[in-house]
mmCIF file of C-alpha atoms in Angstrom:
data_model
loop_
_atom_site.group_PDB
_atom_site.id
_atom_site.type_symbol
_atom_site.label_atom_id
_atom_site.label_comp_id
_atom_site.label_asym_id
_atom_site.label_seq_id
_atom_site.Cartn_x
_atom_site.Cartn_y
_atom_site.Cartn_z
ATOM 1 C CA MET A 1 9.554 -31.993 3.818
ATOM 2 C CA TRP A 2 6.422 -32.989 1.949
ATOM 3 C CA PHE A 3 4.233 -30.179 0.607
ATOM 4 C CA LYS A 4 0.522 -30.513 1.454
ATOM 5 C CA ASN A 5 -1.303 -27.668 -0.331
ATOM 6 C CA THR A 6 0.177 -25.772 -3.232
ATOM 7 C CA PHE A 7 -0.244 -22.630 -5.285
ATOM 8 C CA ILE A 8 1.611 -22.877 -8.599
ATOM 9 C CA TYR A 9 3.368 -20.036 -10.416
ATOM 10 C CA ARG A 10 5.483 -19.852 -13.542
ATOM 11 C CA LEU A 11 8.571 -17.769 -14.182
ATOM 12 C CA VAL A 12 7.503 -15.168 -16.733
ATOM 13 C CA SER A 13 10.756 -15.345 -18.693
ATOM 14 C CA GLU A 14 13.780 -17.574 -18.806
ATOM 15 C CA ASN A 15 15.329 -15.512 -16.036
ATOM 16 C CA THR A 16 16.479 -17.711 -13.213
ATOM 17 C CA ILE A 17 18.561 -17.357 -10.093
ATOM 18 C CA SER A 18 21.352 -19.357 -8.529
ATOM 19 C CA PRO A 19 21.162 -20.659 -4.962
ATOM 20 C CA ASP A 20 24.091 -18.434 -3.966
ATOM 21 C CA VAL A 21 22.485 -15.275 -5.339
ATOM 22 C CA LEU A 22 19.136 -16.173 -3.788
ATOM 23 C CA ASN A 23 20.815 -16.754 -0.446
ATOM 24 C CA GLU A 24 22.551 -13.375 -0.737
ATOM 25 C CA LYS A 25 19.259 -11.594 -1.481
ATOM 26 C CA LEU A 26 17.293 -13.322 1.286
ATOM 27 C CA THR A 27 20.007 -12.619 3.837
ATOM 28 C CA LEU A 28 19.223 -8.905 3.477
ATOM 29 C CA LYS A 29 15.678 -9.375 4.819
ATOM 30 C CA PRO A 30 15.799 -11.880 7.705
ATOM 31 C CA LEU A 31 12.947 -12.367 10.136
ATOM 32 C CA LEU A 32 13.426 -10.021 13.098
ATOM 33 C CA PRO A 33 11.490 -10.180 16.368
ATOM 34 C CA CYS A 34 8.513 -7.853 16.701
ATOM 35 C CA SER A 35 9.648 -4.728 18.475
ATOM 36 C CA GLY A 36 7.767 -2.045 20.340
ATOM 37 C CA LEU A 37 4.254 -1.642 19.004
ATOM 38 C CA ASP A 38 4.740 -3.897 15.953
ATOM 39 C CA LYS A 39 1.983 -6.477 15.688
ATOM 40 C CA GLN A 40 3.735 -8.500 13.003
ATOM 41 C CA SER A 41 7.180 -9.046 11.532
ATOM 42 C CA ARG A 42 8.084 -10.856 8.284
ATOM 43 C CA GLY A 43 11.400 -12.106 6.981
ATOM 44 C CA TRP A 44 13.261 -15.067 5.560
ATOM 45 C CA VAL A 45 14.150 -17.938 7.886
ATOM 46 C CA PRO A 46 16.268 -21.099 7.535
ATOM 47 C CA CYS A 47 14.420 -23.822 5.651
ATOM 48 C CA TYR A 48 16.469 -26.553 7.342
ATOM 49 C CA GLY A 49 18.943 -26.339 10.211
ATOM 50 C CA ASP A 50 20.795 -23.063 9.730
ATOM 51 C CA LYS A 51 20.488 -23.066 5.925
ATOM 52 C CA LEU A 52 18.523 -20.132 4.542
ATOM 53 C CA VAL A 53 18.482 -21.808 1.115
ATOM 54 C CA HIS A 54 18.660 -25.518 0.320
ATOM 55 C CA SER A 55 19.530 -26.640 -3.202
ATOM 56 C CA ALA A 56 19.653 -30.045 -4.912
ATOM 57 C CA ASN A 57 19.594 -30.872 -8.645
ATOM 58 C CA LYS A 58 18.684 -27.262 -9.535
ATOM 59 C CA GLN A 59 15.711 -27.390 -7.171
ATOM 60 C CA ILE A 60 15.746 -24.673 -4.496
ATOM 61 C CA LEU A 61 13.911 -24.550 -1.185
ATOM 62 C CA PHE A 62 13.470 -21.440 0.977
ATOM 63 C CA ALA A 63 11.054 -20.237 3.651
ATOM 64 C CA LEU A 64 9.226 -17.166 4.896
ATOM 65 C CA GLY A 65 8.873 -16.629 8.631
ATOM 66 C CA VAL A 66 6.105 -14.539 10.178
ATOM 67 C CA GLU A 67 6.040 -13.529 13.839
ATOM 68 C CA GLN A 68 2.751 -12.231 15.242
ATOM 69 C CA LYS A 69 1.934 -10.743 18.616
ATOM 70 C CA LEU A 70 -0.977 -12.528 20.290
ATOM 71 C CA LEU A 71 -3.278 -9.869 21.680
ATOM 72 C CA PRO A 72 -6.914 -11.004 21.340
ATOM 73 C CA THR A 73 -9.626 -8.383 20.976
ATOM 74 C CA THR A 74 -11.446 -9.916 23.942
ATOM 75 C CA ILE A 75 -8.522 -8.995 26.208
ATOM 76 C CA ILE A 76 -8.412 -5.433 24.933
ATOM 77 C CA ASN A 77 -12.180 -5.075 25.379
ATOM 78 C CA ARG A 78 -12.040 -6.429 28.932
ATOM 79 C CA PHE A 79 -9.331 -3.962 29.991
ATOM 80 C CA ALA A 80 -11.179 -1.131 28.221
ATOM 81 C CA LYS A 81 -14.411 -1.884 30.102
ATOM 82 C CA GLU A 82 -12.544 -1.936 33.412
ATOM 83 C CA ARG A 83 -10.877 1.429 32.653
ATOM 84 C CA ALA A 84 -14.191 2.897 31.504
ATOM 85 C CA ALA A 85 -15.863 1.785 34.743
ATOM 86 C CA GLU A 86 -13.094 3.470 36.762
ATOM 87 C CA ILE A 87 -13.518 6.700 34.814
ATOM 88 C CA GLU A 88 -17.291 6.635 35.283
ATOM 89 C CA ALA A 89 -16.885 6.059 39.031
ATOM 90 C CA GLN A 90 -14.325 8.870 39.399
ATOM 91 C CA GLN A 91 -15.822 11.489 37.091
ATOM 92 C CA GLY A 92 -19.513 10.609 37.185
ATOM 93 C CA TYR A 93 -20.202 10.398 33.461
ATOM 94 C CA LYS A 94 -20.474 7.577 30.956
ATOM 95 C CA VAL A 95 -17.558 7.071 28.597
ATOM 96 C CA GLY A 96 -18.588 7.914 25.028
ATOM 97 C CA ARG A 97 -17.807 6.039 21.829
ATOM 98 C CA LYS A 98 -14.860 8.262 20.843
ATOM 99 C CA GLU A 99 -13.266 8.046 24.288
ATOM 100 C CA MET A 100 -13.783 4.249 24.363
ATOM 101 C CA LYS A 101 -11.967 3.973 21.031
ATOM 102 C CA GLU A 102 -9.076 6.025 22.413
ATOM 103 C CA LEU A 103 -9.029 3.821 25.519
ATOM 104 C CA LYS A 104 -8.697 0.680 23.382
ATOM 105 C CA GLU A 105 -5.876 2.214 21.372
ATOM 106 C CA SER A 106 -4.057 3.208 24.551
ATOM 107 C CA ILE A 107 -4.488 -0.254 26.071
ATOM 108 C CA THR A 108 -3.233 -1.886 22.861
ATOM 109 C CA GLU A 109 -0.066 0.223 23.010
ATOM 110 C CA GLU A 110 0.355 -0.694 26.665
ATOM 111 C CA LEU A 111 -0.114 -4.448 26.235
ATOM 112 C CA LEU A 112 1.610 -5.134 22.896
ATOM 113 C CA PRO A 113 5.194 -5.065 24.229
ATOM 114 C CA ARG A 114 4.213 -7.735 26.786
ATOM 115 C CA ALA A 115 2.161 -9.911 24.432
ATOM 116 C CA PHE A 116 3.254 -13.424 23.526
ATOM 117 C CA SER A 117 4.566 -14.006 20.007
ATOM 118 C CA LEU A 118 3.669 -16.813 17.611
ATOM 119 C CA GLN A 119 5.904 -17.750 14.696
ATOM 120 C CA ARG A 120 4.843 -19.630 11.570
ATOM 121 C CA THR A 121 6.673 -20.695 8.420
ATOM 122 C CA THR A 122 5.644 -20.890 4.760
ATOM 123 C CA TYR A 123 7.854 -22.901 2.409
ATOM 124 C CA ALA A 124 8.478 -22.254 -1.282
ATOM 125 C CA TRP A 125 10.161 -24.409 -3.896
ATOM 126 C CA LEU A 126 11.778 -22.949 -6.990
ATOM 127 C CA ASP A 127 12.189 -25.393 -9.876
ATOM 128 C CA THR A 128 14.818 -23.731 -12.065
ATOM 129 C CA VAL A 129 14.698 -26.602 -14.591
ATOM 130 C CA ASN A 130 10.994 -26.422 -15.429
ATOM 131 C CA GLY A 131 10.343 -22.831 -14.363
ATOM 132 C CA TYR A 132 7.918 -23.456 -11.501
ATOM 133 C CA LEU A 133 7.509 -21.541 -8.265
ATOM 134 C CA VAL A 134 5.432 -23.688 -5.894
ATOM 135 C CA ILE A 135 4.262 -22.372 -2.536
ATOM 136 C CA ASP A 136 3.122 -24.714 0.224
ATOM 137 C CA ALA A 137 0.136 -22.894 1.721
ATOM 138 C CA ALA A 138 -3.531 -23.583 2.351
ATOM 139 C CA SER A 139 -4.724 -19.978 1.944
ATOM 140 C CA SER A 140 -4.126 -17.205 -0.570
ATOM 141 C CA ALA A 141 -3.349 -14.814 2.315
ATOM 142 C CA ARG A 142 -0.245 -16.836 3.242
ATOM 143 C CA VAL A 143 0.805 -16.904 -0.415
ATOM 144 C CA GLU A 144 0.434 -13.126 -0.755
ATOM 145 C CA GLU A 145 2.668 -12.627 2.298
ATOM 146 C CA LEU A 146 5.446 -14.636 0.661
ATOM 147 C CA LEU A 147 5.045 -13.131 -2.817
ATOM 148 C CA GLU A 148 5.055 -9.608 -1.406
ATOM 149 C CA LEU A 149 8.393 -10.141 0.304
ATOM 150 C CA MET A 150 9.763 -11.968 -2.748
ATOM 151 C CA ASN A 151 9.001 -8.899 -4.857
ATOM 152 C CA LYS A 152 10.858 -6.734 -2.340
ATOM 153 C CA SER A 153 13.812 -9.118 -2.120
ATOM 154 C CA LEU A 154 14.250 -10.114 -5.780
ATOM 155 C CA ASP A 155 14.263 -7.530 -8.565
ATOM 156 C CA ASN A 156 14.721 -9.798 -11.578
ATOM 157 C CA LEU A 157 12.590 -12.881 -11.018
ATOM 158 C CA PRO A 158 9.116 -12.130 -12.446
ATOM 159 C CA PHE A 159 6.436 -14.796 -12.094
ATOM 160 C CA LYS A 160 2.734 -15.305 -12.773
ATOM 161 C CA GLN A 161 0.097 -17.801 -11.726
ATOM 162 C CA LEU A 162 -0.083 -20.911 -13.878
ATOM 163 C CA HIS A 163 -3.020 -20.832 -16.316
ATOM 164 C CA THR A 164 -3.924 -23.693 -18.647
ATOM 165 C CA ALA A 165 -5.614 -23.694 -22.070
ATOM 166 C CA ILE A 166 -8.553 -25.689 -20.678
ATOM 167 C CA SER A 167 -9.953 -24.514 -17.357
ATOM 168 C CA PRO A 168 -9.838 -27.042 -14.510
ATOM 169 C CA VAL A 169 -13.655 -26.778 -14.186
ATOM 170 C CA ALA A 170 -14.252 -27.683 -17.838
ATOM 171 C CA ALA A 171 -11.707 -30.495 -17.815
ATOM 172 C CA MET A 172 -12.808 -32.038 -14.514
ATOM 173 C CA THR A 173 -16.474 -31.935 -15.546
ATOM 174 C CA ASP A 174 -15.624 -33.639 -18.831
ATOM 175 C CA TRP A 175 -13.517 -36.300 -17.126
ATOM 176 C CA LEU A 176 -16.248 -37.101 -14.642
ATOM 177 C CA ALA A 177 -19.099 -37.062 -17.171
ATOM 178 C CA GLY A 178 -17.275 -39.523 -19.380
ATOM 179 C CA ASN A 179 -15.715 -41.465 -16.492
ATOM 180 C CA ASN A 180 -12.489 -41.021 -18.384
ATOM 181 C CA ALA A 181 -9.541 -39.572 -16.474
ATOM 182 C CA PRO A 182 -6.539 -38.374 -18.517
ATOM 183 C CA ALA A 183 -3.606 -40.718 -19.111
ATOM 184 C CA GLY A 184 -1.667 -41.401 -15.919
ATOM 185 C CA PHE A 185 -4.479 -40.254 -13.613
ATOM 186 C CA THR A 186 -7.353 -41.984 -11.849
ATOM 187 C CA ILE A 187 -10.436 -40.371 -10.316
ATOM 188 C CA ASP A 188 -10.753 -40.726 -6.531
ATOM 189 C CA ARG A 189 -13.716 -40.517 -4.161
ATOM 190 C CA GLU A 190 -13.705 -36.743 -3.572
ATOM 191 C CA LEU A 191 -15.948 -34.327 -5.472
ATOM 192 C CA GLU A 192 -17.549 -30.901 -5.312
ATOM 193 C CA LEU A 193 -20.220 -29.787 -7.797
ATOM 194 C CA ARG A 194 -21.593 -26.247 -8.045
ATOM 195 C CA ALA A 195 -24.518 -24.804 -9.968
ATOM 196 C CA THR A 196 -23.690 -22.079 -12.479
ATOM 197 C CA GLY A 197 -26.832 -20.036 -11.793
ATOM 198 C CA GLU A 198 -27.457 -17.424 -9.140
ATOM 199 C CA SER A 199 -28.106 -20.038 -6.455
ATOM 200 C CA LYS A 200 -24.524 -21.363 -6.576
ATOM 201 C CA ALA A 201 -25.941 -24.544 -5.030
ATOM 202 C CA THR A 202 -23.071 -26.817 -3.999
ATOM 203 C CA ILE A 203 -22.968 -30.579 -3.507
ATOM 204 C CA ARG A 204 -19.993 -32.359 -1.957
ATOM 205 C CA TYR A 205 -19.093 -36.038 -1.941
ATOM 206 C CA ALA A 206 -16.423 -37.478 0.364
ATOM 207 C CA ASN A 207 -15.331 -41.131 0.342
ATOM 208 C CA HIS A 208 -18.117 -41.772 -2.147
ATOM 209 C CA GLU A 209 -18.188 -43.726 -5.402
ATOM 210 C CA LEU A 210 -18.344 -41.201 -8.233
ATOM 211 C CA GLU A 211 -20.162 -43.403 -10.701
ATOM 212 C CA GLY A 212 -23.847 -43.713 -11.446
ATOM 213 C CA GLU A 213 -26.876 -41.776 -12.631
ATOM 214 C CA GLU A 214 -27.060 -39.399 -9.648
ATOM 215 C CA ILE A 215 -23.860 -37.548 -10.479
ATOM 216 C CA LEU A 216 -24.558 -37.560 -14.209
ATOM 217 C CA LYS A 217 -27.946 -35.950 -13.502
ATOM 218 C CA HIS A 218 -26.241 -33.169 -11.540
ATOM 219 C CA ILE A 219 -23.936 -32.481 -14.495
ATOM 220 C CA ALA A 220 -26.828 -32.636 -16.966
ATOM 221 C CA SER A 221 -28.706 -30.067 -14.863
ATOM 222 C CA GLY A 222 -25.852 -27.591 -15.280
ATOM 223 C CA LYS A 223 -23.652 -28.204 -12.257
ATOM 224 C CA ARG A 224 -19.904 -28.111 -12.827
ATOM 225 C CA VAL A 225 -17.038 -29.812 -11.026
ATOM 226 C CA THR A 226 -15.088 -27.375 -8.845
ATOM 227 C CA ARG A 227 -13.021 -29.911 -6.844
ATOM 228 C CA LEU A 228 -12.008 -33.438 -7.803
ATOM 229 C CA GLY A 229 -9.857 -36.055 -6.133
ATOM 230 C CA LEU A 230 -7.197 -37.569 -8.393
ATOM 231 C CA THR A 231 -4.242 -39.937 -8.134
ATOM 232 C CA TRP A 232 -1.236 -39.698 -10.417
ATOM 233 C CA ASN A 233 0.564 -42.915 -11.422
ATOM 234 C CA ASP A 234 -0.275 -44.530 -8.068
ATOM 235 C CA ARG A 235 2.315 -42.230 -6.498
ATOM 236 C CA ILE A 236 0.595 -38.949 -5.540
ATOM 237 C CA SER A 237 -3.040 -38.361 -4.596
ATOM 238 C CA PHE A 238 -4.498 -34.859 -4.388
ATOM 239 C CA VAL A 239 -7.560 -32.663 -4.858
ATOM 240 C CA LEU A 240 -7.589 -30.334 -7.876
ATOM 241 C CA THR A 241 -9.613 -27.117 -7.469
ATOM 242 C CA GLU A 242 -11.232 -24.702 -9.898
ATOM 243 C CA GLN A 243 -8.444 -22.149 -9.224
ATOM 244 C CA MET A 244 -5.753 -24.669 -10.258
ATOM 245 C CA GLN A 245 -4.721 -25.199 -6.654
ATOM 246 C CA ILE A 246 -3.519 -28.648 -5.655
ATOM 247 C CA LYS A 247 -4.711 -29.471 -2.163
ATOM 248 C CA ARG A 248 -4.450 -32.336 0.327
ATOM 249 C CA ILE A 249 -1.412 -33.796 -1.403
ATOM 250 C CA GLU A 250 -0.445 -37.254 -0.217
ATOM 251 C CA PHE A 251 2.759 -38.874 -1.387
ATOM 252 C CA LEU A 252 1.987 -42.562 -1.316
ATOM 253 C CA ASP A 253 4.123 -44.956 0.688
ATOM 254 C CA ILE A 254 6.006 -46.171 -2.349
ATOM 255 C CA ILE A 255 7.701 -42.756 -2.596
ATOM 256 C CA LYS A 256 8.431 -42.183 1.090
ATOM 257 C CA ASN A 257 9.850 -45.681 1.474
ATOM 258 C CA GLU A 258 12.459 -44.872 -1.152
ATOM 259 C CA SER A 259 14.038 -42.147 0.989
ATOM 260 C CA ASN A 260 13.618 -44.025 4.281
ATOM 261 C CA GLU A 261 15.485 -47.007 2.895
ATOM 262 C CA MET A 262 18.398 -44.974 1.515
ATOM 263 C CA ALA A 263 18.956 -42.363 4.231
ATOM 264 C CA GLU A 264 21.395 -43.041 7.068
ATOM 265 C CA ASN A 265 20.772 -39.892 9.127
ATOM 266 C CA ALA A 266 18.421 -36.916 9.446
ATOM 267 C CA ASP A 267 20.394 -34.722 7.029
ATOM 268 C CA GLU A 268 20.385 -37.382 4.335
ATOM 269 C CA LEU A 269 16.672 -38.018 4.911
ATOM 270 C CA PHE A 270 15.857 -34.333 4.437
ATOM 271 C CA GLU A 271 17.974 -34.189 1.275
ATOM 272 C CA LEU A 272 16.328 -37.284 -0.186
ATOM 273 C CA ASP A 273 12.821 -36.237 0.842
ATOM 274 C CA PHE A 274 13.195 -32.867 -0.872
ATOM 275 C CA THR A 275 14.784 -34.394 -3.983
ATOM 276 C CA LEU A 276 12.046 -37.012 -4.319
ATOM 277 C CA MET A 277 9.247 -34.539 -3.613
ATOM 278 C CA ALA A 278 10.528 -31.999 -6.135
ATOM 279 C CA GLY A 279 11.156 -34.624 -8.799
ATOM 280 C CA GLU A 280 7.777 -36.310 -8.442
ATOM 281 C CA LEU A 281 5.764 -33.079 -8.176
ATOM 282 C CA ALA A 282 7.512 -31.584 -11.211
ATOM 283 C CA LYS A 283 6.606 -34.623 -13.340
ATOM 284 C CA MET A 284 3.049 -34.646 -12.010
ATOM 285 C CA LEU A 285 2.610 -30.908 -12.728
ATOM 286 C CA THR A 286 3.879 -31.434 -16.278
ATOM 287 C CA ASP A 287 1.392 -34.276 -16.877
ATOM 288 C CA LEU A 288 -1.462 -32.326 -15.276
ATOM 289 C CA THR A 289 -0.739 -29.236 -17.376
ATOM 290 C CA HIS A 290 -0.706 -31.416 -20.500
ATOM 291 C CA ALA A 291 -4.058 -32.969 -19.462
ATOM 292 C CA LEU A 292 -5.471 -29.440 -19.215
ATOM 293 C CA GLY A 293 -4.496 -28.570 -22.769
ATOM 294 C CA GLY A 294 -1.085 -27.175 -22.001
ATOM 295 C CA GLU A 295 -0.136 -23.781 -20.632
ATOM 296 C CA ALA A 296 -2.324 -20.919 -21.836
ATOM 297 C CA GLY A 297 -0.614 -18.725 -24.405
ATOM 298 C CA VAL A 298 2.180 -21.236 -25.059
ATOM 299 C CA SER A 299 2.171 -22.928 -28.451
#
């Protein structure tokens, strides 16, 4: 239960929701198996064991499940070519583009009910104390899937993406140029620089010292920092992006050891892992937002 890549949202108002009410709402839209010609099915799934919603210290965890039918285009094309060859042999004419399209549609309808299904899960954490909605996903497409169903499931929980007074690009470039990370943070060995002109030339550094004239020359020439590796209080390392995404999160051993030493069974370990993760990430997000000038539009 350790988030790896996060998209961060804020509750628009002070509206919140209790675990019981959330559980009641999510129960109305569970994940159901794909049926008939459905290629995909979405719904809420248990986030741990048989629990649809897990709550601890006003921190709430829930999960979206997506089931997809696996029917590669290459398979459809192969069957379509075989059918087209049979038609050509029987009727003596070449199958045209329109008829080939209809063949593929027919074959898709025929094969979908027998196709294998793949299920994946996207987790979300609702911090009702600090007003964060944090989604553990590497791509915006996965996030949109979850937000879309949230909007259908919850009528009174508006949210928006977190925006700060200082853009991550401006702040990260300033930190790197002055070799001066904000209080509580250190700069790691991960960097992406991008030109602001039409070329959009991009330079990436991985496991590389980020000090010296070379990098300063890139900044002086107009390149800006779009990704930067950071560590917070020697407890969490991550990569901050220009879109305010927090990627490749690593909770350092000092945190994980705390739960391993206290837990006596799997249930206790899950409870402690989630509690520690939520507590540490909430404090880190607060410090990071402060380092970026605070939340935009909030005095």
